[in-house]
Each structure stands twice: as structure tokens, then as C-alpha cells.
Amino acid sequence: MGILDKFERGLERAFNGAFAKTFKSGLQPVEIVAALKRECDTRASIVSRERILVPNRFHVIVSPADYDRLAGLGDSLTSTLVQEIEQHASRQHYQFAGGLSVKLLQDDSLSEGQLNIESRSVEGRVDWTPVLDVNGRRYTLHQGSNVIGRGSDADITIDDGGASRRHAEVVWDGQRAGVRDLGSTNGTKLNARRVSQAALETGSLIEIGRTQLYFQVVPQASPSDDTGYLQRPGGMQ
């Protein structure tokens, strides 16, 4: 099983676990993920031999009842949906014209469980942001040192008995990243090999104790009125 396969399975477990109690009936989050992936595949446009362009702005349109449940999850759902699109695009070698965003809308004409997806490509500046995905949670890395460990003073705290208080660090200089072990007791692995320090490529897997941390550099949309949650009163306009 490859690194991306492990990541996909990890995301799926985290996705299902995070929302299982909320969604006992009505539209399921996994159905939204499947619909977004289909939308990418259907709207994929071959620009050149090395460039397959897919939409980067998505409207998820649901019934009022489903909207009430989904909107209650706030940014956690949006973040997860964006991650799923990113991973699908990476696996299929798709590219985006700009940063990704997903917006939730409601339509009074839809019944509970029904779903529509609208998408388009919007050109714009893409901010490439370094992140670590840990147990279904995404951490944005800042420039300089990002310390990972069991201690409360770490930038990224992990609940793992196999981790030292200040176990390792990921350093980001604005363009490149690297990982360095901070003299931990049990060591740090990168892509299944123990390392003291090494450069990081997007998609790399860092292992600290039993914890898996996936490093990525992801496209992030510049702030605009196309991002976040928005409710359309009285149905679609």
C-alpha cells in the first residue's frame, strides 16, 4: 500500500468517525465526497499533455433539513471536503486554475437526502500553504520551526506515549521544508525509514511513535466572497 493509499484510508476513517453521530439519517458526508469527485472527473479538461484542468470553486446544494445539520459542523466539514478534493486531484494528476473553496447552499425545492453540485474554474493567485494532517486534523505550518511532541509547549501536540515532549520539528523557509529529530528517545521515521534530518516532499509520511503525520503543500484560495458558508433564503435565486 502506497503513502497516498494510506492517507486516503486515514482520511476516510477520520471523516466517517467525526460525523457518524451527527448523520444518522438524511444526506451522508461520504455522498458529498463522492459527488465532488464525480464533478471533478466529469468537468476535467485536457489543456495539454501535462495539464488537466478541473474546477476549483464548488457549491454543494442541499435541502434545508440537510443544510441545518451540515452547517452546524462549521469549518470542520469544509476543511475535510477540500482535503478530499485535493487528494483526488493529486491521484488523478489534475490541476487547478486557482485556490480551492467549497460553499454550502440550500435549495427549498430539494428533498432531504438530495444533492446538487455546481462548479467552475476561477483564475487567481494561489497561496501554497504547508500543512500537516494528523489523525484527521489539519495543522498549518508557520515559517521557521514547528515543534512536534507530547509536551504542551510543542507547536503540534500529539497524544502518544511513544513521543518525547519535544520530539521533532518541521522547518519551513517559505519554499522548502525539512524534518529534524530533536534527540527523541524513540526516533523519527520518514517514509518508513529512520532519519535524524531530511528534506520533505509533499505527500511525505512522518511517523512518531504510533502517530502518522502527512506533510503536504496545498493550494489555498485568496480571501474572497466565494469562500465559507452561505445560506440562500427562500430557495435558489
mmCIF file of C-alpha atoms in Angstrom:
data_model
loop_
_atom_site.group_PDB
_atom_site.id
_atom_site.type_symbol
_atom_site.label_atom_id
_atom_site.label_comp_id
_atom_site.label_asym_id
_atom_site.label_seq_id
_atom_site.Cartn_x
_atom_site.Cartn_y
_atom_site.Cartn_z
ATOM 1 C CA MET A 1 0.000 0.000 0.000
ATOM 2 C CA GLY A 2 1.456 3.395 -1.028
ATOM 3 C CA ILE A 3 1.663 6.539 1.062
ATOM 4 C CA LEU A 4 -1.291 8.156 -0.711
ATOM 5 C CA ASP A 5 -3.363 4.988 -0.246
ATOM 6 C CA LYS A 6 -2.658 5.078 3.494
ATOM 7 C CA PHE A 7 -3.553 8.751 3.575
ATOM 8 C CA GLU A 8 -6.845 8.150 1.742
ATOM 9 C CA ARG A 9 -7.791 5.357 4.144
ATOM 10 C CA GLY A 10 -6.867 7.510 7.120
ATOM 11 C CA LEU A 11 -8.967 10.400 5.865
ATOM 12 C CA GLU A 12 -11.902 8.096 5.233
ATOM 13 C CA ARG A 13 -11.745 6.693 8.787
ATOM 14 C CA ALA A 14 -11.432 10.174 10.292
ATOM 15 C CA PHE A 15 -14.232 11.505 8.072
ATOM 16 C CA ASN A 16 -16.648 8.733 8.955
ATOM 17 C CA GLY A 17 -15.751 8.801 12.645
ATOM 18 C CA ALA A 18 -16.044 12.575 13.015
ATOM 19 C CA PHE A 19 -19.523 12.837 11.515
ATOM 20 C CA ALA A 20 -21.118 9.443 12.215
ATOM 21 C CA LYS A 21 -23.111 10.587 15.253
ATOM 22 C CA THR A 22 -24.387 13.701 13.500
ATOM 23 C CA PHE A 23 -25.581 11.947 10.360
ATOM 24 C CA LYS A 24 -27.849 9.095 11.395
ATOM 25 C CA SER A 25 -30.301 9.962 8.605
ATOM 26 C CA GLY A 26 -30.520 12.221 5.586
ATOM 27 C CA LEU A 27 -27.603 13.148 3.383
ATOM 28 C CA GLN A 28 -24.325 11.486 4.365
ATOM 29 C CA PRO A 29 -20.964 13.316 4.092
ATOM 30 C CA VAL A 30 -19.479 10.415 2.119
ATOM 31 C CA GLU A 31 -22.157 11.030 -0.531
ATOM 32 C CA ILE A 32 -20.975 14.638 -0.837
ATOM 33 C CA VAL A 33 -17.374 13.464 -1.231
ATOM 34 C CA ALA A 34 -18.368 11.024 -3.978
ATOM 35 C CA ALA A 35 -20.359 13.729 -5.780
ATOM 36 C CA LEU A 36 -17.454 16.197 -5.629
ATOM 37 C CA LYS A 37 -15.062 13.616 -7.063
ATOM 38 C CA ARG A 38 -17.514 12.817 -9.879
ATOM 39 C CA GLU A 39 -17.827 16.529 -10.612
ATOM 40 C CA CYS A 40 -14.043 16.798 -10.958
ATOM 41 C CA ASP A 41 -13.914 13.785 -13.263
ATOM 42 C CA THR A 42 -16.830 14.971 -15.407
ATOM 43 C CA ARG A 43 -15.561 18.550 -15.741
ATOM 44 C CA ALA A 44 -11.886 17.642 -16.314
ATOM 45 C CA SER A 45 -10.499 19.476 -19.338
ATOM 46 C CA ILE A 46 -7.307 18.357 -21.100
ATOM 47 C CA VAL A 47 -5.374 21.559 -21.779
ATOM 48 C CA SER A 48 -2.125 19.887 -22.810
ATOM 49 C CA ARG A 49 -0.303 16.616 -22.389
ATOM 50 C CA GLU A 50 0.860 17.644 -18.916
ATOM 51 C CA ARG A 51 -2.125 19.736 -17.824
ATOM 52 C CA ILE A 52 -5.618 18.503 -16.947
ATOM 53 C CA LEU A 53 -7.680 21.346 -15.502
ATOM 54 C CA VAL A 54 -10.605 20.820 -13.107
ATOM 55 C CA PRO A 55 -12.898 23.283 -11.295
ATOM 56 C CA ASN A 56 -11.689 24.920 -8.102
ATOM 57 C CA ARG A 57 -14.928 26.537 -6.862
ATOM 58 C CA PHE A 58 -17.680 24.196 -5.679
ATOM 59 C CA HIS A 59 -21.229 24.850 -4.467
ATOM 60 C CA VAL A 60 -22.778 21.973 -2.516
ATOM 61 C CA ILE A 61 -26.562 22.476 -2.756
ATOM 62 C CA VAL A 62 -28.742 20.539 -0.311
ATOM 63 C CA SER A 63 -32.213 20.516 1.222
ATOM 64 C CA PRO A 64 -32.998 22.832 4.172
ATOM 65 C CA ALA A 65 -33.078 19.870 6.575
ATOM 66 C CA ASP A 66 -29.671 18.618 5.462
ATOM 67 C CA TYR A 67 -28.333 22.175 5.453
ATOM 68 C CA ASP A 68 -29.206 22.597 9.127
ATOM 69 C CA ARG A 69 -27.158 19.523 10.075
ATOM 70 C CA LEU A 70 -24.245 20.272 7.758
ATOM 71 C CA ALA A 71 -23.946 23.976 8.601
ATOM 72 C CA GLY A 72 -23.766 23.089 12.284
ATOM 73 C CA LEU A 73 -20.368 21.473 11.691
ATOM 74 C CA GLY A 74 -18.851 24.747 10.517
ATOM 75 C CA ASP A 75 -15.326 24.820 9.122
ATOM 76 C CA SER A 76 -14.527 21.205 10.023
ATOM 77 C CA LEU A 77 -16.723 19.886 7.228
ATOM 78 C CA THR A 78 -15.465 22.409 4.674
ATOM 79 C CA SER A 79 -11.848 21.609 5.529
ATOM 80 C CA THR A 80 -12.445 17.893 5.152
ATOM 81 C CA LEU A 81 -14.208 18.285 1.799
ATOM 82 C CA VAL A 82 -11.352 20.425 0.474
ATOM 83 C CA GLN A 83 -8.837 17.795 1.613
ATOM 84 C CA GLU A 84 -10.779 15.080 -0.198
ATOM 85 C CA ILE A 85 -10.782 17.099 -3.444
ATOM 86 C CA GLU A 86 -7.046 17.798 -3.091
ATOM 87 C CA GLN A 87 -6.239 14.122 -2.660
ATOM 88 C CA HIS A 88 -8.446 13.036 -5.556
ATOM 89 C CA ALA A 89 -6.834 15.676 -7.795
ATOM 90 C CA SER A 90 -3.349 14.554 -6.767
ATOM 91 C CA ARG A 91 -4.126 10.932 -7.526
ATOM 92 C CA GLN A 92 -5.617 11.779 -10.934
ATOM 93 C CA HIS A 93 -2.908 14.375 -11.776
ATOM 94 C CA TYR A 94 -5.473 17.171 -12.026
ATOM 95 C CA GLN A 95 -4.576 20.844 -11.685
ATOM 96 C CA PHE A 96 -6.496 23.932 -10.571
ATOM 97 C CA ALA A 97 -6.614 27.443 -12.012
ATOM 98 C CA GLY A 98 -6.640 28.907 -8.508
ATOM 99 C CA GLY A 99 -7.167 28.048 -4.868
ATOM 100 C CA LEU A 100 -9.907 25.656 -3.758
ATOM 101 C CA SER A 101 -13.110 26.579 -1.977
ATOM 102 C CA VAL A 102 -16.320 24.738 -1.090
ATOM 103 C CA LYS A 103 -19.527 26.585 -0.206
ATOM 104 C CA LEU A 104 -22.691 25.121 1.266
ATOM 105 C CA LEU A 105 -26.067 26.354 -0.071
ATOM 106 C CA GLN A 106 -29.656 25.298 0.480
ATOM 107 C CA ASP A 107 -32.486 24.929 -2.016
ATOM 108 C CA ASP A 108 -36.073 24.649 -0.773
ATOM 109 C CA SER A 109 -37.025 22.567 -3.824
ATOM 110 C CA LEU A 110 -34.723 19.699 -2.772
ATOM 111 C CA SER A 111 -35.920 16.898 -0.525
ATOM 112 C CA GLU A 112 -33.876 15.529 2.353
ATOM 113 C CA GLY A 113 -31.061 13.362 1.011
ATOM 114 C CA GLN A 114 -30.956 15.071 -2.403
ATOM 115 C CA LEU A 115 -27.799 16.816 -3.554
ATOM 116 C CA ASN A 116 -26.644 19.031 -6.419
ATOM 117 C CA ILE A 117 -23.113 20.181 -7.184
ATOM 118 C CA GLU A 118 -22.254 23.351 -9.110
ATOM 119 C CA SER A 119 -18.647 24.077 -10.045
ATOM 120 C CA ARG A 120 -16.486 26.440 -12.055
ATOM 121 C CA SER A 121 -12.870 27.372 -12.615
ATOM 122 C CA VAL A 122 -11.797 30.722 -11.211
ATOM 123 C CA GLU A 123 -8.335 32.003 -12.013
ATOM 124 C CA GLY A 124 -6.497 33.712 -9.226
ATOM 125 C CA ARG A 125 -3.406 33.800 -7.114
ATOM 126 C CA VAL A 126 -2.782 30.528 -5.330
ATOM 127 C CA ASP A 127 -1.178 30.641 -1.905
ATOM 128 C CA TRP A 128 0.766 27.396 -1.460
ATOM 129 C CA THR A 129 0.459 26.505 2.200
ATOM 130 C CA PRO A 130 2.440 23.820 4.096
ATOM 131 C CA VAL A 131 0.294 21.621 6.334
ATOM 132 C CA LEU A 132 0.495 18.500 8.478
ATOM 133 C CA ASP A 133 -2.516 16.171 8.601
ATOM 134 C CA VAL A 134 -2.637 14.322 11.929
ATOM 135 C CA ASN A 135 -5.465 11.959 12.904
ATOM 136 C CA GLY A 136 -7.975 13.787 10.705
ATOM 137 C CA ARG A 137 -6.919 17.247 11.874
ATOM 138 C CA ARG A 138 -5.000 19.711 9.710
ATOM 139 C CA TYR A 139 -2.279 21.981 11.102
ATOM 140 C CA THR A 140 -0.982 24.912 9.069
ATOM 141 C CA LEU A 141 2.772 25.325 9.475
ATOM 142 C CA HIS A 142 4.338 28.718 10.076
ATOM 143 C CA GLN A 143 7.661 29.878 8.705
ATOM 144 C CA GLY A 144 10.578 28.664 10.793
ATOM 145 C CA SER A 145 10.475 25.792 13.293
ATOM 146 C CA ASN A 146 7.277 23.850 14.045
ATOM 147 C CA VAL A 147 7.944 21.576 17.037
ATOM 148 C CA ILE A 148 6.014 18.296 17.338
ATOM 149 C CA GLY A 149 5.820 16.387 20.595
ATOM 150 C CA ARG A 150 3.904 15.206 23.629
ATOM 151 C CA GLY A 151 4.576 18.343 25.676
ATOM 152 C CA SER A 152 2.111 21.205 25.988
ATOM 153 C CA ASP A 153 4.794 23.628 24.802
ATOM 154 C CA ALA A 154 5.042 21.920 21.384
ATOM 155 C CA ASP A 155 3.520 23.725 18.401
ATOM 156 C CA ILE A 156 1.743 20.487 17.467
ATOM 157 C CA THR A 157 0.888 18.352 20.497
ATOM 158 C CA ILE A 158 0.277 14.630 19.932
ATOM 159 C CA ASP A 159 -1.186 12.229 22.484
ATOM 160 C CA ASP A 160 1.275 9.382 22.024
ATOM 161 C CA GLY A 161 3.238 7.612 24.756
ATOM 162 C CA GLY A 162 5.966 6.837 22.224
ATOM 163 C CA ALA A 163 6.641 10.534 21.610
ATOM 164 C CA SER A 164 9.069 12.708 23.541
ATOM 165 C CA ARG A 165 7.926 16.066 24.907
ATOM 166 C CA ARG A 166 9.835 17.831 22.113
ATOM 167 C CA HIS A 167 10.237 15.004 19.639
ATOM 168 C CA ALA A 168 10.895 16.504 16.202
ATOM 169 C CA GLU A 169 10.486 19.687 14.201
ATOM 170 C CA VAL A 170 9.368 20.573 10.691
ATOM 171 C CA VAL A 171 11.138 23.645 9.357
ATOM 172 C CA TRP A 172 9.576 25.729 6.576
ATOM 173 C CA ASP A 173 11.558 28.534 4.890
ATOM 174 C CA GLY A 174 8.758 29.758 2.654
ATOM 175 C CA GLN A 175 9.593 27.437 -0.237
ATOM 176 C CA ARG A 176 11.140 24.266 1.146
ATOM 177 C CA ALA A 177 10.577 22.050 4.155
ATOM 178 C CA GLY A 178 12.633 19.652 6.223
ATOM 179 C CA VAL A 179 12.166 17.416 9.256
ATOM 180 C CA ARG A 180 14.668 17.048 12.102
ATOM 181 C CA ASP A 181 14.651 14.732 15.106
ATOM 182 C CA LEU A 182 15.243 16.644 18.354
ATOM 183 C CA GLY A 183 17.121 13.877 20.161
ATOM 184 C CA SER A 184 13.981 11.889 20.883
ATOM 185 C CA THR A 185 14.027 8.593 22.756
ATOM 186 C CA ASN A 186 12.302 6.509 20.087
ATOM 187 C CA GLY A 187 13.430 8.306 16.935
ATOM 188 C CA THR A 188 11.581 9.732 13.928
ATOM 189 C CA LYS A 189 10.731 7.948 10.679
ATOM 190 C CA LEU A 190 10.241 9.475 7.256
ATOM 191 C CA ASN A 191 8.545 7.263 4.666
ATOM 192 C CA ALA A 192 9.259 4.199 6.868
ATOM 193 C CA ARG A 193 12.991 4.998 7.278
ATOM 194 C CA ARG A 194 14.520 6.344 10.487
ATOM 195 C CA VAL A 195 16.103 9.778 9.972
ATOM 196 C CA SER A 196 17.912 12.417 12.007
ATOM 197 C CA GLN A 197 17.094 15.106 9.450
ATOM 198 C CA ALA A 198 15.857 15.113 5.865
ATOM 199 C CA ALA A 199 14.145 17.224 3.230
ATOM 200 C CA LEU A 200 10.366 16.906 2.942
ATOM 201 C CA GLU A 201 8.435 16.446 -0.283
ATOM 202 C CA THR A 202 4.683 16.907 -0.457
ATOM 203 C CA GLY A 203 2.987 13.610 0.353
ATOM 204 C CA SER A 204 5.713 12.560 2.815
ATOM 205 C CA LEU A 205 4.778 10.412 5.805
ATOM 206 C CA ILE A 206 6.376 11.212 9.185
ATOM 207 C CA GLU A 207 5.994 8.634 11.956
ATOM 208 C CA ILE A 208 6.407 9.489 15.634
ATOM 209 C CA GLY A 209 5.574 6.581 17.909
ATOM 210 C CA ARG A 210 2.223 5.298 16.652
ATOM 211 C CA THR A 211 1.254 8.682 15.188
ATOM 212 C CA GLN A 212 1.348 9.294 11.440
ATOM 213 C CA LEU A 213 1.739 12.844 10.156
ATOM 214 C CA TYR A 214 1.274 13.574 6.449
ATOM 215 C CA PHE A 215 3.107 16.598 5.053
ATOM 216 C CA GLN A 216 1.596 18.452 2.111
ATOM 217 C CA VAL A 217 1.869 21.780 0.362
ATOM 218 C CA VAL A 218 -1.695 22.615 -0.675
ATOM 219 C CA PRO A 219 -3.309 25.362 -2.773
ATOM 220 C CA GLN A 220 -5.286 27.853 -0.734
ATOM 221 C CA ALA A 221 -7.640 30.404 -2.233
ATOM 222 C CA SER A 222 -7.094 34.066 -1.526
ATOM 223 C CA PRO A 223 -9.889 35.518 0.644
ATOM 224 C CA SER A 224 -12.998 36.267 -1.390
ATOM 225 C CA ASP A 225 -16.766 36.146 -1.207
ATOM 226 C CA ASP A 226 -16.600 32.685 -2.772
ATOM 227 C CA THR A 227 -15.297 31.055 0.393
ATOM 228 C CA GLY A 228 -17.047 29.907 3.555
ATOM 229 C CA TYR A 229 -20.666 29.113 4.270
ATOM 230 C CA LEU A 230 -23.611 30.990 2.818
ATOM 231 C CA GLN A 231 -27.318 30.375 3.142
ATOM 232 C CA ARG A 232 -29.735 31.413 0.394
ATOM 233 C CA PRO A 233 -33.093 32.202 1.997
ATOM 234 C CA GLY A 234 -36.221 31.244 0.113
ATOM 235 C CA GLY A 235 -34.575 28.703 -2.171
ATOM 236 C CA MET A 236 -32.272 29.138 -5.135
ATOM 237 C CA GLN A 237 -32.026 32.526 -6.816
#
